């Protein structure tokens, strides 16, 4: 009976688990993997499904039950990393943005990166001024519906699509104007490449923001790009640190430290506080991986890093993939016929508002709405069948997304608050349909004024200027007195425990050496002392005889 139960439980442990991976075009790929399968096996299955060879830029992301996001580690088991119960829901995303998308060897890779950057633009992670936003949106429009056709595309057709967190009528007219007059003749591949070349020049290209607070308690976003580490506050980039200048990253609890090399052998320490210890550890691991990928010459230079200076505390982590230069070299060796690309059709998007085929009439003057309505209905039939994947706005979301006509065209508010920075990967179906203007935590989407460009323009009058450099050497966020006392006591207890175990190990080693037959002068002197003689006859010899009696029957059983 017991053996039958044990065999049944072992069979249940051997059953494969189902994984559903949401792709960049919002389609889903479902597969089964063995319970002891590594993350690399799942990733290889996914890349085979996508016919993707330049796969080192991509990764698989998931969210645990505590709503903390993670990148799936390919050297560890899938089951060991997922804290939830199967079936598992994961997302395929760009993990390392190509420094030069035009240098990618295959079109399928560029298309997937295009889908990711298009998501970044929609969710407010890719900030830009109005003129750049109009051009990027026009490239998307050209890639998905082709050349402008007056018979198929009625007036106001660009307002059907949701390219950015917030739209205005002026911006929509400018998008349609660029699409109609400047992009005719570009095929989808050329439009996507132009889109990526333009996005690559923006300061927030490749940004996956981590919310935190600086040493003064001000809200900020930390992010890693192909070129270095950036800190965003308000609508401005307050820090940019090249990968070659970042010497070390570590964390303790919720506190993250970045050590920066400056001129004249000076060192700057930037200190930030994450919302939770798990978020801080995720930030640290992302920083280690990005620095290894973009900075190192080859993967042999990768070293295991520790989150603390002390060997007996903290986390240890090692980046396990290729570095950027090795990926480029591998891409150059690819020799195959370009794979066929199945560009996404119009499908409901989980990360965008629900799709509706109703046109927004508010962008058309009232005196002409009636006349335009007939042409709109005809044009919608053509748009309905076009092969585009940009989310279409429903009438319920129009008022929330569109400013009053008298307001200026705005793409981003004064604060950098990307709509999906807190929880970019959906965990369950219940939190998939987020309004376009809301974050997972309820804050509004990001927009940016054309006069408030990230790099060079001053902060608008309504915005509080960002504080001075957050954190000099040794600076820390203020903590309450009980927290400081608790941290001090924990450090003291750790030190005492480690000291005790080290002394115990040394004592056992000394006893073993003294009882051995080694003829060393200092061991001979120890054996002749009365204390050692007493220990030998009263404790060691009885213990040896007892162990011999217990182990002798076992050894005889093994021999037989």
Coordinates of C-alpha atoms in Angstrom, one line a residue:
X1 CA 0.0 0.0 0.0
X2 CA 2.8 2.4 1.0
X3 CA 4.8 1.5 -2.1
X4 CA 1.7 2.2 -4.3
X5 CA 1.2 5.6 -2.7
X6 CA 4.9 6.4 -3.1
X7 CA 4.9 5.4 -6.8
X8 CA 1.7 7.5 -7.4
X9 CA 3.3 10.6 -5.8
X10 CA 6.5 10.1 -7.8
X11 CA 4.4 9.8 -11.0
X12 CA 2.6 13.1 -10.2
X13 CA 6.0 14.8 -9.6
X14 CA 7.1 13.6 -13.1
X15 CA 4.1 15.1 -14.9
X16 CA 5.1 18.0 -17.2
X17 CA 3.9 21.5 -16.4
X18 CA 2.1 23.8 -18.8
X19 CA 3.7 27.2 -19.6
X20 CA 1.8 30.0 -21.5
X21 CA 4.2 32.7 -22.9
X22 CA 2.7 36.0 -24.1
X23 CA 4.6 37.2 -27.1
X24 CA 5.4 40.8 -28.2
X25 CA 2.4 40.9 -30.6
X26 CA 0.1 39.8 -27.7
X27 CA -0.4 36.3 -29.2
X28 CA 0.2 33.3 -26.9
X29 CA 2.5 30.3 -27.2
X30 CA 1.6 27.3 -24.9
X31 CA 4.0 24.4 -24.3
X32 CA 4.7 21.7 -21.8
X33 CA 8.1 21.3 -20.1
X34 CA 9.3 18.7 -17.6
X35 CA 9.3 19.7 -14.0
X36 CA 13.1 19.5 -13.8
X37 CA 13.5 21.5 -17.0
X38 CA 15.9 24.5 -17.0
X39 CA 14.9 27.9 -18.1
X40 CA 17.1 27.5 -21.2
X41 CA 15.0 24.7 -22.4
X42 CA 11.8 26.8 -22.3
X43 CA 13.6 29.7 -24.0
X44 CA 15.0 27.4 -26.8
X45 CA 11.4 26.1 -27.4
X46 CA 10.2 29.6 -27.7
X47 CA 12.9 30.8 -30.1
X48 CA 12.4 27.7 -32.3
X49 CA 8.7 28.6 -32.5
X50 CA 9.6 32.2 -33.5
X51 CA 12.3 31.0 -35.9
X52 CA 14.7 33.3 -34.0
X53 CA 18.5 32.9 -34.1
X54 CA 19.7 36.3 -32.7
X55 CA 18.1 35.4 -29.4
X56 CA 20.5 36.7 -26.9
X57 CA 18.8 40.1 -26.8
X58 CA 15.6 38.6 -25.5
X59 CA 14.4 37.1 -22.3
X60 CA 11.4 35.7 -20.4
X61 CA 9.8 37.7 -17.7
X62 CA 7.3 36.7 -15.0
X63 CA 5.6 38.1 -12.0
X64 CA 5.5 36.2 -8.7
X65 CA 2.4 36.1 -6.4
X66 CA 3.8 39.2 -4.5
X67 CA 3.6 41.1 -7.8
X68 CA 7.4 41.4 -8.1
X69 CA 8.7 41.0 -11.6
X70 CA 11.7 38.8 -12.4
X71 CA 13.7 37.6 -15.4
X72 CA 13.7 33.9 -15.8
X73 CA 17.3 32.6 -15.1
X74 CA 18.2 30.0 -17.8
X75 CA 20.6 28.1 -15.7
X76 CA 18.0 27.3 -13.0
X77 CA 14.9 25.1 -13.1
X78 CA 11.6 26.7 -14.2
X79 CA 9.7 25.1 -11.3
X80 CA 12.2 26.3 -8.7
X81 CA 11.9 29.9 -9.8
X82 CA 8.2 30.1 -10.2
X83 CA 6.5 30.5 -6.8
X84 CA 3.0 30.1 -8.2
X85 CA 1.4 26.8 -9.2
X86 CA 1.1 25.7 -12.8
X87 CA 0.0 26.5 -15.4
X88 CA 2.6 29.3 -15.5
X89 CA 2.1 32.6 -17.3
X90 CA 5.2 34.3 -18.6
X91 CA 6.1 37.0 -21.2
X92 CA 8.6 37.1 -24.0
X93 CA 10.4 40.6 -24.0
X94 CA 13.5 42.3 -25.1
X95 CA 16.0 42.1 -22.2
X96 CA 19.0 43.8 -23.8
X97 CA 18.2 46.5 -26.4
X98 CA 20.6 46.4 -29.4
X99 CA 22.8 49.5 -29.3
X100 CA 22.4 49.8 -33.1
X101 CA 19.2 48.1 -34.3
X102 CA 20.3 48.6 -38.0
X103 CA 23.2 46.3 -37.3
X104 CA 21.0 43.3 -36.6
X105 CA 21.5 40.6 -39.2
X106 CA 17.9 39.3 -39.7
X107 CA 14.6 41.1 -40.3
X108 CA 12.8 38.9 -37.9
X109 CA 15.0 40.2 -35.0
X110 CA 14.4 43.8 -36.0
X111 CA 10.6 43.2 -36.2
X112 CA 10.6 41.8 -32.6
X113 CA 12.6 44.7 -31.4
X114 CA 10.3 47.1 -33.2
X115 CA 7.3 45.5 -31.4
X116 CA 9.0 46.0 -28.0
X117 CA 10.0 49.7 -28.7
X118 CA 6.4 50.3 -30.0
X119 CA 5.1 49.0 -26.6
X120 CA 7.6 51.3 -24.8
X121 CA 6.3 54.3 -26.7
X122 CA 2.6 53.4 -25.9
X123 CA 3.3 52.8 -22.2
X124 CA 5.2 56.0 -21.8
X125 CA 8.6 54.5 -21.2
X126 CA 10.1 56.1 -24.4
X127 CA 9.9 59.8 -23.8
X128 CA 10.3 62.3 -26.7
X129 CA 9.2 65.7 -27.8
X130 CA 6.1 66.2 -29.9
X131 CA 7.7 66.3 -33.3
X132 CA 9.6 63.1 -32.7
X133 CA 6.5 61.4 -31.4
X134 CA 4.5 62.3 -34.5
X135 CA 7.2 60.9 -36.7
X136 CA 7.5 57.7 -34.7
X137 CA 3.7 57.2 -34.8
X138 CA 3.7 57.9 -38.6
X139 CA 6.3 55.2 -39.1
X140 CA 4.1 52.7 -37.2
X141 CA 1.1 53.7 -39.2
X142 CA 3.0 53.2 -42.5
X143 CA 4.3 49.8 -41.3
X144 CA 0.8 48.6 -40.4
X145 CA -1.6 50.0 -43.0
X146 CA 0.7 50.9 -45.9
X147 CA 0.5 54.0 -48.1
X148 CA -2.2 56.5 -47.7
X149 CA -5.2 55.8 -49.9
X150 CA -8.0 58.4 -49.9
X151 CA -10.6 55.7 -50.7
X152 CA -9.6 53.6 -47.7
X153 CA -8.5 56.1 -45.2
X154 CA -11.1 58.7 -44.3
X155 CA -10.4 62.0 -42.6
X156 CA -9.4 61.5 -39.0
X157 CA -8.2 57.9 -39.7
X158 CA -5.1 58.3 -37.5
X159 CA -7.2 59.0 -34.4
X160 CA -8.4 55.3 -34.6
X161 CA -5.0 54.1 -33.3
X162 CA -3.4 54.5 -29.9
X163 CA 0.3 55.2 -30.3
X164 CA 1.0 57.1 -27.1
X165 CA -0.2 57.5 -23.6
X166 CA -2.1 60.7 -24.5
X167 CA -3.2 62.1 -27.8
X168 CA -4.5 65.5 -29.0
X169 CA -6.2 66.5 -32.2
X170 CA -3.2 68.6 -33.3
X171 CA -0.9 65.6 -32.8
X172 CA -3.2 63.3 -34.7
X173 CA -3.4 65.7 -37.7
X174 CA 0.4 65.9 -37.7
X175 CA 0.7 62.1 -37.7
X176 CA -1.7 61.8 -40.6
X177 CA 0.2 64.6 -42.5
X178 CA 3.6 62.9 -42.2
X179 CA 2.1 59.5 -43.1
X180 CA 0.3 61.0 -46.1
X181 CA 3.1 63.2 -47.5
X182 CA 6.4 61.9 -46.4
X183 CA 6.4 58.1 -46.1
X184 CA 4.7 56.9 -49.3
X185 CA 6.4 53.9 -50.8
X186 CA 8.0 52.5 -47.6
X187 CA 7.3 48.8 -47.1
X188 CA 6.8 47.5 -43.5
X189 CA 10.4 46.4 -43.1
X190 CA 11.8 49.8 -44.1
X191 CA 9.2 51.6 -41.9
X192 CA 10.2 49.5 -38.9
X193 CA 13.9 50.2 -39.5
X194 CA 13.3 53.9 -39.8
X195 CA 11.3 53.8 -36.6
X196 CA 14.1 52.0 -34.7
X197 CA 16.8 54.4 -36.1
X198 CA 14.8 57.3 -34.8
X199 CA 14.0 55.7 -31.4
X200 CA 17.7 54.8 -30.9
X201 CA 18.6 58.5 -30.8
X202 CA 16.3 59.2 -27.9
X203 CA 17.7 59.3 -24.4
X204 CA 15.2 56.8 -23.0
X205 CA 15.7 54.2 -25.7
X206 CA 16.0 50.8 -24.0
X207 CA 14.7 52.1 -20.6
X208 CA 13.0 49.6 -18.3
X209 CA 12.3 51.9 -15.3
X210 CA 12.6 50.9 -11.6
X211 CA 10.7 53.2 -9.2
X212 CA 12.6 54.2 -6.1
X213 CA 13.4 57.2 -3.9
X214 CA 16.8 59.0 -3.6
X215 CA 18.6 59.8 -0.4
X216 CA 16.5 62.9 0.1
X217 CA 13.2 60.9 -0.2
X218 CA 12.4 62.3 -3.7
X219 CA 10.7 59.9 -6.2
X220 CA 13.0 58.8 -9.1
X221 CA 13.3 56.1 -11.7
X222 CA 16.4 54.1 -12.2
X223 CA 17.1 52.5 -15.6
X224 CA 19.8 50.7 -17.6
X225 CA 20.3 51.5 -21.2
X226 CA 22.8 50.1 -23.8
X227 CA 25.1 53.0 -23.0
X228 CA 24.9 53.3 -19.2
X229 CA 22.9 53.9 -16.0
X230 CA 20.4 56.7 -15.9
X231 CA 18.4 58.4 -13.2
X232 CA 15.1 60.2 -14.1
X233 CA 13.4 62.8 -11.9
X234 CA 10.5 64.9 -13.0
X235 CA 10.9 65.1 -16.7
X236 CA 14.6 65.3 -16.7
X237 CA 17.6 63.0 -16.7
X238 CA 19.5 64.0 -13.6
X239 CA 22.3 61.4 -14.0
X240 CA 23.9 59.5 -16.8
X241 CA 26.8 57.1 -15.8
X242 CA 28.6 55.2 -18.5
X243 CA 29.1 51.6 -17.9
X244 CA 32.9 52.1 -17.8
X245 CA 32.5 54.6 -14.9
X246 CA 30.2 52.3 -12.8
X247 CA 32.7 50.4 -10.6
X248 CA 30.4 48.5 -8.3
X249 CA 26.7 47.9 -7.4
X250 CA 25.5 46.5 -4.1
X251 CA 22.3 46.4 -2.1
X252 CA 21.3 45.8 1.5
X253 CA 17.6 45.3 2.3
X254 CA 15.8 48.0 0.3
X255 CA 18.9 50.2 -0.1
X256 CA 20.7 50.2 -3.5
X257 CA 24.2 51.7 -3.8
X258 CA 26.0 52.6 -7.1
X259 CA 29.7 53.4 -6.9
X260 CA 30.9 55.7 -9.6
X261 CA 34.4 56.6 -10.6
X262 CA 35.1 60.3 -11.1
X263 CA 38.1 62.4 -12.1
X264 CA 41.2 62.7 -9.8
X265 CA 40.5 59.2 -8.3
X266 CA 37.4 60.5 -6.5
X267 CA 34.5 58.2 -5.9
X268 CA 30.8 59.1 -5.9
X269 CA 28.2 56.8 -4.2
X270 CA 24.6 57.1 -5.3
X271 CA 22.1 55.8 -2.8
X272 CA 18.5 54.9 -3.6
X273 CA 15.7 53.1 -1.7
X274 CA 13.5 50.6 -3.5
X275 CA 9.9 49.8 -2.5
X276 CA 10.7 46.3 -1.2
X277 CA 13.8 44.2 -0.6
X278 CA 12.7 42.0 -3.5
X279 CA 12.5 45.0 -5.8
X280 CA 15.9 46.1 -4.7
X281 CA 17.4 42.7 -5.4
X282 CA 15.8 42.7 -8.9
X283 CA 17.3 46.1 -9.6
X284 CA 20.7 44.9 -8.5
X285 CA 20.6 41.8 -10.7
X286 CA 19.4 43.8 -13.7
X287 CA 22.3 46.2 -13.2
X288 CA 24.8 43.3 -13.0
X289 CA 23.5 41.7 -16.1
X290 CA 23.3 44.9 -18.2
X291 CA 26.8 46.0 -17.2
X292 CA 28.2 42.5 -18.0
X293 CA 26.4 42.4 -21.4
X294 CA 27.4 45.9 -22.6
X295 CA 30.7 46.5 -20.9
X296 CA 32.7 43.2 -21.2
X297 CA 34.7 42.1 -24.2
X298 CA 33.9 38.4 -23.8
X299 CA 32.0 36.1 -21.5
X300 CA 35.2 34.7 -20.0
X301 CA 35.5 38.0 -18.1
X302 CA 32.2 37.5 -16.3
X303 CA 32.7 37.0 -12.5
X304 CA 30.4 36.1 -9.7
X305 CA 29.5 39.2 -7.8
X306 CA 28.3 39.6 -4.2
X307 CA 25.7 42.2 -3.0
X308 CA 27.8 42.8 0.2
X309 CA 31.5 43.3 1.1
X310 CA 31.3 40.5 3.7
X311 CA 31.6 36.9 2.6
X312 CA 29.1 35.5 5.0
X313 CA 26.1 37.8 4.1
X314 CA 24.3 39.0 1.0
X315 CA 23.4 37.5 -2.3
X316 CA 25.7 36.1 -5.0
X317 CA 24.9 36.3 -8.7
X318 CA 26.7 35.6 -12.0
X319 CA 25.5 36.6 -15.5
X320 CA 25.4 33.4 -17.6
X321 CA 24.9 34.6 -21.2
X322 CA 26.9 36.0 -24.0
X323 CA 28.1 39.7 -24.1
X324 CA 27.2 42.2 -26.8
X325 CA 30.4 41.8 -28.8
X326 CA 30.0 38.0 -28.9
X327 CA 26.4 38.3 -30.0
X328 CA 27.4 40.6 -32.9
X329 CA 30.1 38.2 -33.9
X330 CA 27.6 35.2 -33.8
X331 CA 25.1 37.2 -35.9
X332 CA 27.6 37.9 -38.6
X333 CA 28.0 34.1 -39.0
X334 CA 24.3 33.5 -39.7
X335 CA 23.8 32.1 -43.2
X336 CA 20.3 31.1 -44.1
X337 CA 17.4 32.2 -46.2
X338 CA 15.5 35.1 -44.4
X339 CA 12.6 33.5 -42.6
X340 CA 9.1 34.5 -43.5
X341 CA 7.6 37.1 -41.1
X342 CA 4.0 36.8 -40.1
X343 CA 3.2 40.3 -39.0
X344 CA 0.4 40.6 -36.4
X345 CA -3.1 41.2 -37.5
X346 CA -5.7 43.2 -35.5
X347 CA -6.0 41.3 -32.2
X348 CA -7.1 42.4 -28.8
X349 CA -4.2 43.7 -26.8
X350 CA -3.9 42.8 -23.1
X351 CA -1.6 45.6 -22.4
X352 CA -3.7 48.2 -24.2
X353 CA -7.3 49.4 -24.2
X354 CA -9.9 47.0 -25.6
X355 CA -10.2 47.2 -29.4
X356 CA -13.3 48.8 -30.9
X357 CA -14.0 49.7 -34.5
X358 CA -15.8 52.9 -33.6
X359 CA -14.2 56.1 -34.9
X360 CA -13.8 59.1 -32.6
X361 CA -15.7 62.0 -34.2
X362 CA -14.5 64.6 -31.7
X363 CA -11.4 65.3 -33.8
X364 CA -13.6 66.4 -36.7
X365 CA -15.3 69.8 -36.7
X366 CA -18.9 69.6 -35.6
X367 CA -20.2 71.2 -38.8
X368 CA -18.7 68.4 -40.9
X369 CA -19.3 65.4 -38.6
X370 CA -22.4 64.3 -40.5
X371 CA -20.8 64.3 -43.9
X372 CA -17.6 62.7 -42.6
X373 CA -19.6 59.9 -40.8
X374 CA -20.5 58.2 -44.1
X375 CA -16.9 58.2 -45.4
X376 CA -15.7 57.0 -42.0
X377 CA -18.0 54.0 -42.1
X378 CA -16.7 53.0 -45.5
X379 CA -13.1 53.6 -44.5
X380 CA -13.4 51.5 -41.4
X381 CA -14.2 48.4 -43.4
X382 CA -10.8 48.8 -45.1
X383 CA -9.0 49.4 -41.8
X384 CA -10.8 46.4 -40.2
X385 CA -9.0 44.0 -42.5
X386 CA -5.6 45.6 -42.6
X387 CA -2.7 43.8 -41.0
X388 CA -2.0 46.1 -38.1
X389 CA -1.5 45.4 -34.5
X390 CA -1.5 48.9 -33.0
X391 CA -4.3 49.1 -30.4
X392 CA -7.5 50.8 -31.6
X393 CA -9.1 53.2 -29.1
X394 CA -12.6 52.6 -27.9
X395 CA -15.0 55.5 -27.4
X396 CA -15.0 54.9 -23.7
X397 CA -11.4 55.9 -23.4
X398 CA -11.5 58.9 -25.7
X399 CA -12.3 61.5 -23.1
X400 CA -9.6 60.3 -20.7
X401 CA -7.0 60.3 -23.4
X402 CA -7.7 63.5 -25.3
X403 CA -6.9 67.0 -23.9
X404 CA -9.2 69.9 -24.5
X405 CA -8.6 71.5 -28.0
X406 CA -7.4 74.7 -26.4
X407 CA -4.6 72.9 -24.6
X408 CA -1.1 72.4 -26.0
X409 CA -0.1 69.1 -27.7
X410 CA 1.3 67.0 -24.9
X411 CA 3.0 63.7 -24.9
X412 CA 4.3 63.5 -21.4
X413 CA 3.4 65.1 -18.1
X414 CA 6.0 66.9 -16.0
X415 CA 6.7 63.7 -14.0
X416 CA 8.2 60.6 -15.6
X417 CA 5.6 58.0 -14.6
X418 CA 5.6 55.1 -17.2
X419 CA 2.3 53.4 -17.1
X420 CA 3.8 49.9 -16.9
X421 CA 7.0 50.5 -14.8
X422 CA 5.6 49.0 -11.7
X423 CA 4.1 45.8 -13.1
X424 CA 4.9 45.5 -16.8
X425 CA 4.2 41.8 -17.0
X426 CA 0.6 40.8 -16.3
X427 CA 0.1 38.1 -13.7
X428 CA -3.5 37.0 -14.1
X429 CA -6.3 37.8 -16.4
X430 CA -7.9 40.1 -13.9
X431 CA -5.2 42.8 -14.2
X432 CA -4.7 42.7 -17.9
X433 CA -7.2 45.3 -19.1
X434 CA -5.6 48.4 -17.5
X435 CA -6.9 51.8 -18.7
X436 CA -4.4 53.5 -20.9
X437 CA -4.2 56.4 -18.6
X438 CA -3.5 54.5 -15.4
X439 CA -0.6 52.6 -13.9
X440 CA -0.8 49.4 -12.0
X441 CA -0.7 51.5 -8.8
X442 CA -3.2 54.1 -10.0
X443 CA -0.9 56.9 -11.1
X444 CA -1.4 58.6 -14.4
X445 CA 0.4 57.8 -17.6
X446 CA 3.5 59.8 -18.5
X447 CA 3.5 62.6 -21.0
X448 CA 6.1 65.1 -22.0
X449 CA 5.8 68.7 -23.2
X450 CA 7.7 69.7 -26.4
X451 CA 9.3 72.6 -24.5
X452 CA 10.3 70.1 -21.7
X453 CA 12.6 67.8 -23.6
X454 CA 14.5 65.5 -21.4
X455 CA 18.1 66.6 -22.2
X456 CA 18.4 70.3 -22.8
X457 CA 15.3 72.3 -21.9
X458 CA 14.6 73.8 -18.5
X459 CA 11.9 72.5 -16.2
X460 CA 8.4 74.1 -16.7
X461 CA 7.4 76.7 -14.1
X462 CA 4.8 74.4 -12.6
X463 CA 7.3 71.7 -11.8
X464 CA 9.5 71.6 -8.8
X465 CA 13.1 71.4 -10.0
X466 CA 14.9 68.2 -9.2
X467 CA 17.2 68.3 -6.1
X468 CA 21.0 68.2 -6.2
X469 CA 23.0 65.1 -6.8
X470 CA 21.4 62.3 -4.7
X471 CA 23.9 61.0 -2.3
X472 CA 27.7 61.6 -1.8
X473 CA 30.2 59.2 -0.4
X474 CA 28.6 57.4 2.5
X475 CA 25.2 59.2 2.3
X476 CA 22.2 57.1 3.3
X477 CA 18.5 57.8 3.5
X478 CA 17.4 58.7 7.0
X479 CA 16.1 55.8 9.2
X480 CA 14.3 55.8 12.4
X481 CA 16.3 55.0 15.6
X482 CA 14.7 51.5 16.2
X483 CA 15.6 50.5 12.6
X484 CA 19.2 51.5 13.1
X485 CA 19.4 49.6 16.5
X486 CA 17.9 46.5 14.9
X487 CA 20.4 46.6 12.0
X488 CA 23.3 47.1 14.4
X489 CA 22.1 44.1 16.6
X490 CA 21.7 41.9 13.6
X491 CA 25.3 42.7 12.4
X492 CA 26.6 41.9 15.9
X493 CA 24.8 38.6 16.1
X494 CA 26.0 37.6 12.7
X495 CA 29.6 38.4 13.6
X496 CA 29.3 36.4 16.9
X497 CA 27.8 33.4 15.1
X498 CA 30.4 33.3 12.4
X499 CA 33.2 33.7 15.0
X500 CA 31.8 30.8 17.1
X501 CA 31.5 28.4 14.1
X502 CA 35.1 29.3 13.0
X503 CA 36.5 28.6 16.5
X504 CA 34.5 25.3 16.6
X505 CA 35.9 24.2 13.2
X506 CA 39.5 25.1 14.3
X507 CA 39.1 23.1 17.5
X508 CA 37.9 20.0 15.6
X509 CA 40.7 20.3 13.2
X510 CA 43.2 20.6 16.0
X511 CA 41.8 17.5 17.7
X512 CA 42.0 15.5 14.5
X513 CA 45.6 16.5 13.9
X514 CA 46.5 15.7 17.5
X515 CA 45.0 12.2 17.4
X516 CA 46.6 11.5 14.1
X517 CA 50.0 9.9 13.6
X518 CA 51.7 13.0 12.2
X519 CA 55.1 13.5 13.9
X520 CA 55.3 17.2 14.2
X521 CA 57.1 19.0 17.0
X522 CA 54.1 21.1 18.1
X523 CA 51.7 18.1 17.9
X524 CA 54.1 16.0 20.0
X525 CA 54.2 18.7 22.7
X526 CA 50.4 18.9 22.8
X527 CA 50.1 15.1 23.2
X528 CA 52.4 15.1 26.2
X529 CA 50.4 17.7 28.1
X530 CA 48.2 16.3 31.1
X531 CA 45.1 18.0 29.7
X532 CA 45.4 16.2 26.4
X533 CA 46.1 12.9 28.1
X534 CA 43.0 13.3 30.2
X535 CA 40.9 14.2 27.1
X536 CA 42.3 11.3 25.2
X537 CA 41.5 8.6 27.7
X538 CA 38.3 9.9 29.2
X539 CA 36.5 11.2 26.1
X540 CA 38.1 10.4 22.8
X541 CA 38.8 6.7 23.4
X542 CA 35.2 5.9 24.7
X543 CA 33.7 7.9 21.8
X544 CA 35.9 5.9 19.3
X545 CA 34.8 2.6 20.8
X546 CA 31.1 3.6 20.7
X547 CA 31.3 4.6 17.1
X548 CA 33.2 1.4 16.2
X549 CA 30.4 -0.7 17.8
X550 CA 27.7 1.1 15.9
X551 CA 29.4 1.1 12.6
X552 CA 30.8 -2.5 12.6
X553 CA 27.5 -4.3 12.0
X554 CA 26.7 -1.8 9.2
X555 CA 30.1 -2.4 7.5
X556 CA 29.7 -6.2 7.8
X557 CA 26.2 -5.9 6.2
X558 CA 27.6 -4.0 3.3
X559 CA 30.5 -6.5 2.8
X560 CA 28.0 -9.4 2.7

